[in-house]
JSON list of C-alpha atoms in Angstrom, two decimals:
[
{"chain": "A", "resi": 1, "resn": "MET", "atom": "CA", "xyz": [88.68, 78.09, -60.20]},
{"chain": "A", "resi": 2, "resn": "THR", "atom": "CA", "xyz": [87.75, 81.36, -60.95]},
{"chain": "A", "resi": 3, "resn": "SER", "atom": "CA", "xyz": [87.66, 82.89, -64.68]},
{"chain": "A", "resi": 4, "resn": "ASP", "atom": "CA", "xyz": [90.04, 85.80, -66.00]},
{"chain": "A", "resi": 5, "resn": "ARG", "atom": "CA", "xyz": [88.30, 86.60, -69.18]},
{"chain": "A", "resi": 6, "resn": "PRO", "atom": "CA", "xyz": [89.71, 84.61, -72.01]},
{"chain": "A", "resi": 7, "resn": "SER", "atom": "CA", "xyz": [90.98, 86.32, -75.11]},
{"chain": "A", "resi": 8, "resn": "ARG", "atom": "CA", "xyz": [91.71, 84.07, -78.37]},
{"chain": "A", "resi": 9, "resn": "PHE", "atom": "CA", "xyz": [92.88, 85.56, -82.18]},
{"chain": "A", "resi": 10, "resn": "VAL", "atom": "CA", "xyz": [94.26, 84.27, -84.69]},
{"chain": "A", "resi": 11, "resn": "VAL", "atom": "CA", "xyz": [97.72, 85.45, -86.57]},
{"chain": "A", "resi": 12, "resn": "SER", "atom": "CA", "xyz": [99.97, 84.36, -88.83]},
{"chain": "A", "resi": 13, "resn": "GLU", "atom": "CA", "xyz": [98.25, 81.04, -88.79]},
{"chain": "A", "resi": 14, "resn": "VAL", "atom": "CA", "xyz": [98.62, 80.54, -84.82]},
{"chain": "A", "resi": 15, "resn": "LEU", "atom": "CA", "xyz": [95.69, 81.02, -82.64]},
{"chain": "A", "resi": 16, "resn": "LEU", "atom": "CA", "xyz": [96.78, 81.96, -79.09]},
{"chain": "A", "resi": 17, "resn": "PHE", "atom": "CA", "xyz": [94.40, 80.64, -76.17]},
{"chain": "A", "resi": 18, "resn": "ARG", "atom": "CA", "xyz": [94.50, 82.59, -73.16]},
{"chain": "A", "resi": 19, "resn": "SER", "atom": "CA", "xyz": [91.85, 81.22, -70.16]},
{"chain": "A", "resi": 20, "resn": "CYS", "atom": "CA", "xyz": [94.41, 81.08, -66.62]},
{"chain": "A", "resi": 21, "resn": "ALA", "atom": "CA", "xyz": [91.87, 80.83, -64.01]},
{"chain": "A", "resi": 22, "resn": "THR", "atom": "CA", "xyz": [93.19, 80.50, -60.09]},
{"chain": "A", "resi": 23, "resn": "ASP", "atom": "CA", "xyz": [91.88, 77.77, -57.68]},
{"chain": "A", "resi": 24, "resn": "GLN", "atom": "CA", "xyz": [88.80, 78.81, -55.69]},
{"chain": "A", "resi": 25, "resn": "LYS", "atom": "CA", "xyz": [90.32, 76.63, -51.98]},
{"chain": "A", "resi": 26, "resn": "ASP", "atom": "CA", "xyz": [93.14, 78.85, -51.72]},
{"chain": "A", "resi": 27, "resn": "GLY", "atom": "CA", "xyz": [93.77, 81.58, -54.66]},
{"chain": "A", "resi": 28, "resn": "ASN", "atom": "CA", "xyz": [97.10, 80.97, -54.97]},
{"chain": "A", "resi": 29, "resn": "LYS", "atom": "CA", "xyz": [97.35, 78.75, -57.94]},
{"chain": "A", "resi": 30, "resn": "LEU", "atom": "CA", "xyz": [97.75, 79.56, -61.78]},
{"chain": "A", "resi": 31, "resn": "TYR", "atom": "CA", "xyz": [95.98, 77.09, -64.09]},
{"chain": "A", "resi": 32, "resn": "LEU", "atom": "CA", "xyz": [95.49, 77.19, -67.91]},
{"chain": "A", "resi": 33, "resn": "GLY", "atom": "CA", "xyz": [92.64, 75.17, -68.46]},
{"chain": "A", "resi": 34, "resn": "ASP", "atom": "CA", "xyz": [93.59, 71.85, -66.09]},
{"chain": "A", "resi": 35, "resn": "ILE", "atom": "CA", "xyz": [97.35, 72.43, -65.84]},
{"chain": "A", "resi": 36, "resn": "LEU", "atom": "CA", "xyz": [98.71, 74.15, -63.15]},
{"chain": "A", "resi": 37, "resn": "ILE", "atom": "CA", "xyz": [101.50, 76.51, -64.81]},
{"chain": "A", "resi": 38, "resn": "ARG", "atom": "CA", "xyz": [102.88, 78.16, -60.71]},
{"chain": "A", "resi": 39, "resn": "ASN", "atom": "CA", "xyz": [101.59, 79.36, -57.24]},
{"chain": "A", "resi": 40, "resn": "LEU", "atom": "CA", "xyz": [100.95, 83.02, -57.26]},
{"chain": "A", "resi": 41, "resn": "THR", "atom": "CA", "xyz": [103.84, 85.33, -56.19]},
{"chain": "A", "resi": 42, "resn": "LYS", "atom": "CA", "xyz": [102.74, 88.10, -53.85]},
{"chain": "A", "resi": 43, "resn": "ASN", "atom": "CA", "xyz": [102.55, 90.47, -56.66]},
{"chain": "A", "resi": 44, "resn": "ASP", "atom": "CA", "xyz": [100.21, 88.86, -58.87]},
{"chain": "A", "resi": 45, "resn": "GLU", "atom": "CA", "xyz": [97.88, 88.14, -55.57]},
{"chain": "A", "resi": 46, "resn": "LEU", "atom": "CA", "xyz": [97.92, 91.79, -55.45]},
{"chain": "A", "resi": 47, "resn": "LEU", "atom": "CA", "xyz": [97.10, 91.84, -58.93]},
{"chain": "A", "resi": 48, "resn": "LYS", "atom": "CA", "xyz": [94.14, 89.39, -58.59]},
{"chain": "A", "resi": 49, "resn": "LYS", "atom": "CA", "xyz": [92.74, 90.90, -55.55]},
{"chain": "A", "resi": 50, "resn": "ALA", "atom": "CA", "xyz": [92.60, 94.43, -57.47]},
{"chain": "A", "resi": 51, "resn": "TYR", "atom": "CA", "xyz": [91.28, 92.75, -60.79]},
{"chain": "A", "resi": 52, "resn": "ASP", "atom": "CA", "xyz": [88.89, 90.76, -58.64]},
{"chain": "A", "resi": 53, "resn": "GLU", "atom": "CA", "xyz": [87.60, 94.19, -57.17]},
{"chain": "A", "resi": 54, "resn": "GLN", "atom": "CA", "xyz": [87.44, 95.74, -60.79]},
{"chain": "A", "resi": 55, "resn": "VAL", "atom": "CA", "xyz": [85.45, 93.00, -62.48]},
{"chain": "A", "resi": 56, "resn": "SER", "atom": "CA", "xyz": [83.01, 93.02, -59.23]},
{"chain": "A", "resi": 57, "resn": "GLU", "atom": "CA", "xyz": [82.51, 96.97, -60.10]},
{"chain": "A", "resi": 58, "resn": "TYR", "atom": "CA", "xyz": [82.02, 95.96, -63.85]},
{"chain": "A", "resi": 59, "resn": "ASN", "atom": "CA", "xyz": [79.75, 93.56, -63.39]},
{"chain": "A", "resi": 60, "resn": "GLU", "atom": "CA", "xyz": [77.49, 96.06, -61.62]},
{"chain": "A", "resi": 61, "resn": "LYS", "atom": "CA", "xyz": [77.84, 99.08, -64.11]},
{"chain": "A", "resi": 62, "resn": "LEU", "atom": "CA", "xyz": [76.69, 96.33, -66.41]},
{"chain": "A", "resi": 63, "resn": "LYS", "atom": "CA", "xyz": [73.74, 96.14, -64.66]},
{"chain": "A", "resi": 64, "resn": "GLY", "atom": "CA", "xyz": [73.64, 99.30, -64.35]},
{"chain": "A", "resi": 65, "resn": "VAL", "atom": "CA", "xyz": [73.33, 99.37, -67.77]},
{"chain": "A", "resi": 66, "resn": "ASN", "atom": "CA", "xyz": [70.87, 96.36, -69.20]},
{"chain": "A", "resi": 67, "resn": "GLU", "atom": "CA", "xyz": [68.38, 98.35, -66.27]},
{"chain": "A", "resi": 68, "resn": "LEU", "atom": "CA", "xyz": [68.49, 101.52, -68.56]},
{"chain": "A", "resi": 69, "resn": "VAL", "atom": "CA", "xyz": [68.58, 99.63, -71.97]},
{"chain": "A", "resi": 70, "resn": "ARG", "atom": "CA", "xyz": [65.09, 97.76, -70.69]},
{"chain": "A", "resi": 71, "resn": "LYS", "atom": "CA", "xyz": [63.66, 101.00, -69.78]},
{"chain": "A", "resi": 72, "resn": "GLY", "atom": "CA", "xyz": [63.73, 101.83, -73.35]},
{"chain": "A", "resi": 73, "resn": "GLU", "atom": "CA", "xyz": [67.48, 104.38, -73.08]},
{"chain": "A", "resi": 74, "resn": "LYS", "atom": "CA", "xyz": [69.22, 104.57, -76.45]},
{"chain": "A", "resi": 75, "resn": "ALA", "atom": "CA", "xyz": [71.97, 106.30, -75.71]},
{"chain": "A", "resi": 76, "resn": "VAL", "atom": "CA", "xyz": [73.91, 104.14, -73.33]},
{"chain": "A", "resi": 77, "resn": "ASN", "atom": "CA", "xyz": [77.69, 103.68, -72.48]},
{"chain": "A", "resi": 78, "resn": "VAL", "atom": "CA", "xyz": [78.88, 100.36, -72.02]},
{"chain": "A", "resi": 79, "resn": "PRO", "atom": "CA", "xyz": [81.61, 100.13, -69.90]},
{"chain": "A", "resi": 80, "resn": "GLN", "atom": "CA", "xyz": [85.09, 98.49, -70.84]},
{"chain": "A", "resi": 81, "resn": "PRO", "atom": "CA", "xyz": [85.74, 95.12, -69.56]},
{"chain": "A", "resi": 82, "resn": "PRO", "atom": "CA", "xyz": [88.68, 95.53, -67.21]},
{"chain": "A", "resi": 83, "resn": "LEU", "atom": "CA", "xyz": [92.10, 93.75, -68.27]},
{"chain": "A", "resi": 84, "resn": "ILE", "atom": "CA", "xyz": [93.01, 90.55, -67.53]},
{"chain": "A", "resi": 85, "resn": "PRO", "atom": "CA", "xyz": [95.62, 90.76, -64.75]},
{"chain": "A", "resi": 86, "resn": "LYS", "atom": "CA", "xyz": [99.22, 90.38, -66.55]},
{"chain": "A", "resi": 87, "resn": "TYR", "atom": "CA", "xyz": [100.14, 86.94, -64.89]},
{"chain": "A", "resi": 88, "resn": "CYS", "atom": "CA", "xyz": [97.39, 85.69, -67.08]},
{"chain": "A", "resi": 89, "resn": "ARG", "atom": "CA", "xyz": [99.13, 87.77, -70.13]},
{"chain": "A", "resi": 90, "resn": "ASP", "atom": "CA", "xyz": [102.46, 85.98, -69.66]},
{"chain": "A", "resi": 91, "resn": "TYR", "atom": "CA", "xyz": [104.19, 84.10, -71.71]},
{"chain": "A", "resi": 92, "resn": "ASP", "atom": "CA", "xyz": [103.61, 80.57, -69.35]},
{"chain": "A", "resi": 93, "resn": "THR", "atom": "CA", "xyz": [100.06, 81.74, -69.92]},
{"chain": "A", "resi": 94, "resn": "THR", "atom": "CA", "xyz": [99.52, 81.52, -73.09]},
{"chain": "A", "resi": 95, "resn": "GLU", "atom": "CA", "xyz": [98.50, 78.96, -75.33]},
{"chain": "A", "resi": 96, "resn": "PHE", "atom": "CA", "xyz": [100.02, 78.62, -78.98]},
{"chain": "A", "resi": 97, "resn": "LEU", "atom": "CA", "xyz": [97.84, 76.49, -81.69]},
{"chain": "A", "resi": 98, "resn": "PHE", "atom": "CA", "xyz": [99.88, 75.74, -84.42]},
{"chain": "A", "resi": 99, "resn": "ASP", "atom": "CA", "xyz": [98.71, 73.21, -87.35]},
{"chain": "A", "resi": 100, "resn": "GLY", "atom": "CA", "xyz": [99.27, 69.86, -85.68]},
{"chain": "A", "resi": 101, "resn": "CYS", "atom": "CA", "xyz": [100.71, 70.91, -81.92]},
{"chain": "A", "resi": 102, "resn": "VAL", "atom": "CA", "xyz": [100.01, 73.31, -79.19]},
{"chain": "A", "resi": 103, "resn": "VAL", "atom": "CA", "xyz": [103.05, 74.78, -77.21]},
{"chain": "A", "resi": 104, "resn": "LEU", "atom": "CA", "xyz": [102.40, 75.66, -74.15]},
{"chain": "A", "resi": 105, "resn": "ASN", "atom": "CA", "xyz": [105.19, 77.25, -71.38]},
{"chain": "A", "resi": 106, "resn": "SER", "atom": "CA", "xyz": [108.17, 76.43, -73.78]},
{"chain": "A", "resi": 107, "resn": "LYS", "atom": "CA", "xyz": [107.01, 72.82, -74.49]},
{"chain": "A", "resi": 108, "resn": "VAL", "atom": "CA", "xyz": [105.72, 71.27, -77.41]},
{"chain": "A", "resi": 109, "resn": "TYR", "atom": "CA", "xyz": [102.90, 68.82, -76.88]},
{"chain": "A", "resi": 110, "resn": "VAL", "atom": "CA", "xyz": [100.67, 66.83, -80.13]},
{"chain": "A", "resi": 111, "resn": "ASN", "atom": "CA", "xyz": [97.42, 65.33, -79.11]},
{"chain": "A", "resi": 112, "resn": "GLY", "atom": "CA", "xyz": [98.13, 66.30, -75.58]},
{"chain": "A", "resi": 113, "resn": "THR", "atom": "CA", "xyz": [101.06, 64.31, -74.78]},
{"chain": "A", "resi": 114, "resn": "GLU", "atom": "CA", "xyz": [104.50, 66.49, -74.12]},
{"chain": "A", "resi": 115, "resn": "LYS", "atom": "CA", "xyz": [106.64, 66.13, -76.97]},
{"chain": "A", "resi": 116, "resn": "ARG", "atom": "CA", "xyz": [109.66, 68.15, -76.67]},
{"chain": "A", "resi": 117, "resn": "HIS", "atom": "CA", "xyz": [110.79, 71.25, -75.09]},
{"chain": "A", "resi": 118, "resn": "LEU", "atom": "CA", "xyz": [111.94, 74.19, -76.92]},
{"chain": "A", "resi": 119, "resn": "SER", "atom": "CA", "xyz": [115.09, 75.20, -78.10]},
{"chain": "A", "resi": 120, "resn": "PRO", "atom": "CA", "xyz": [116.61, 78.67, -76.58]},
{"chain": "A", "resi": 121, "resn": "GLU", "atom": "CA", "xyz": [116.46, 79.91, -80.08]},
{"chain": "A", "resi": 122, "resn": "GLU", "atom": "CA", "xyz": [112.55, 78.60, -80.34]},
{"chain": "A", "resi": 123, "resn": "VAL", "atom": "CA", "xyz": [111.53, 80.35, -77.00]},
{"chain": "A", "resi": 124, "resn": "ASP", "atom": "CA", "xyz": [113.10, 83.75, -78.23]},
{"chain": "A", "resi": 125, "resn": "GLN", "atom": "CA", "xyz": [110.86, 83.37, -81.47]},
{"chain": "A", "resi": 126, "resn": "MET", "atom": "CA", "xyz": [107.98, 82.80, -79.19]},
{"chain": "A", "resi": 127, "resn": "ARG", "atom": "CA", "xyz": [108.35, 85.44, -76.85]},
{"chain": "A", "resi": 128, "resn": "LYS", "atom": "CA", "xyz": [109.32, 87.96, -79.64]},
{"chain": "A", "resi": 129, "resn": "PHE", "atom": "CA", "xyz": [105.93, 86.80, -81.84]},
{"chain": "A", "resi": 130, "resn": "ILE", "atom": "CA", "xyz": [103.33, 87.14, -78.73]},
{"chain": "A", "resi": 131, "resn": "ASN", "atom": "CA", "xyz": [105.19, 90.77, -77.80]},
{"chain": "A", "resi": 132, "resn": "ASP", "atom": "CA", "xyz": [104.72, 91.66, -81.73]},
{"chain": "A", "resi": 133, "resn": "THR", "atom": "CA", "xyz": [100.93, 90.10, -80.99]},
{"chain": "A", "resi": 134, "resn": "ILE", "atom": "CA", "xyz": [99.99, 92.53, -78.48]},
{"chain": "A", "resi": 135, "resn": "ASP", "atom": "CA", "xyz": [101.52, 95.08, -80.32]},
{"chain": "A", "resi": 136, "resn": "PHE", "atom": "CA", "xyz": [99.43, 94.34, -83.39]},
{"chain": "A", "resi": 137, "resn": "LEU", "atom": "CA", "xyz": [96.10, 93.93, -81.72]},
{"chain": "A", "resi": 138, "resn": "ASP", "atom": "CA", "xyz": [96.63, 96.97, -79.35]},
{"chain": "A", "resi": 139, "resn": "TYR", "atom": "CA", "xyz": [96.75, 98.70, -83.05]},
{"chain": "A", "resi": 140, "resn": "GLN", "atom": "CA", "xyz": [94.14, 97.06, -84.30]},
{"chain": "A", "resi": 141, "resn": "ASN", "atom": "CA", "xyz": [91.78, 98.29, -81.26]},
{"chain": "A", "resi": 142, "resn": "ARG", "atom": "CA", "xyz": [93.13, 101.67, -81.48]},
{"chain": "A", "resi": 143, "resn": "ILE", "atom": "CA", "xyz": [92.44, 101.93, -85.09]},
{"chain": "A", "resi": 144, "resn": "TYR", "atom": "CA", "xyz": [89.05, 100.64, -84.97]},
{"chain": "A", "resi": 145, "resn": "GLN", "atom": "CA", "xyz": [88.12, 103.22, -81.74]},
{"chain": "A", "resi": 146, "resn": "LYS", "atom": "CA", "xyz": [89.22, 105.99, -84.37]},
{"chain": "A", "resi": 147, "resn": "GLY", "atom": "CA", "xyz": [87.63, 105.64, -87.29]},
{"chain": "A", "resi": 148, "resn": "SER", "atom": "CA", "xyz": [85.00, 103.63, -89.34]},
{"chain": "A", "resi": 149, "resn": "GLY", "atom": "CA", "xyz": [85.13, 100.13, -90.21]},
{"chain": "A", "resi": 150, "resn": "LEU", "atom": "CA", "xyz": [86.16, 100.42, -93.67]},
{"chain": "A", "resi": 151, "resn": "GLU", "atom": "CA", "xyz": [88.77, 103.24, -92.17]},
{"chain": "A", "resi": 152, "resn": "ALA", "atom": "CA", "xyz": [90.06, 101.23, -90.12]},
{"chain": "A", "resi": 153, "resn": "ALA", "atom": "CA", "xyz": [90.42, 97.68, -92.12]},
{"chain": "A", "resi": 154, "resn": "LEU", "atom": "CA", "xyz": [92.29, 100.26, -94.82]},
{"chain": "A", "resi": 155, "resn": "ALA", "atom": "CA", "xyz": [94.67, 101.14, -91.94]},
{"chain": "A", "resi": 156, "resn": "ILE", "atom": "CA", "xyz": [95.04, 97.73, -90.76]},
{"chain": "A", "resi": 157, "resn": "ALA", "atom": "CA", "xyz": [95.85, 95.88, -93.74]},
{"chain": "A", "resi": 158, "resn": "ALA", "atom": "CA", "xyz": [98.12, 98.28, -94.43]},
{"chain": "A", "resi": 159, "resn": "VAL", "atom": "CA", "xyz": [100.42, 96.72, -91.51]},
{"chain": "A", "resi": 160, "resn": "GLN", "atom": "CA", "xyz": [102.23, 93.65, -91.49]},
{"chain": "A", "resi": 161, "resn": "GLN", "atom": "CA", "xyz": [101.26, 90.83, -88.82]},
{"chain": "A", "resi": 162, "resn": "PRO", "atom": "CA", "xyz": [103.42, 89.58, -87.06]},
{"chain": "A", "resi": 163, "resn": "GLU", "atom": "CA", "xyz": [105.97, 87.15, -88.38]},
{"chain": "A", "resi": 164, "resn": "ARG", "atom": "CA", "xyz": [105.05, 83.56, -87.08]},
{"chain": "A", "resi": 165, "resn": "PRO", "atom": "CA", "xyz": [107.57, 81.30, -85.37]},
{"chain": "A", "resi": 166, "resn": "LYS", "atom": "CA", "xyz": [109.56, 78.54, -87.01]},
{"chain": "A", "resi": 167, "resn": "ILE", "atom": "CA", "xyz": [108.11, 75.58, -84.57]},
{"chain": "A", "resi": 168, "resn": "SER", "atom": "CA", "xyz": [108.34, 72.17, -86.10]},
{"chain": "A", "resi": 169, "resn": "CYS", "atom": "CA", "xyz": [106.16, 69.94, -84.54]}
]
């Protein structure tokens, strides 16, 4: 499997973890960890191809940066890594780690064993939470890029974090 860039963050006492990968043999199966999520759609396959090309370009740019650093260059522009494809940022490929259980693709797992499906209301809460969390993290990133550490920290502290879903394990 080839792993896309994972991301982890803690918001409202919930850890979200994303690290989707595709099968190397045929490349059309989407996994989260060892769990098969689904087959890639034709659109997903196009996104994967574009992402793979962006990763190759990014890696080449990094090699150039590393070479400049080895030569003692101090003012080096480090390239931004490509965003993971949309199919890796969707609800079905995000693992929510709560205290006592994991929620993945609308199912609750305790100690790796599926316990139940989420109710429709819980699914709505989870979808709202991930969208609000992504917006919050995007806001954080924009603030950090604009200001100094203290200014950024104060601006971010003034914004309320997304409300934690009410999921019983």
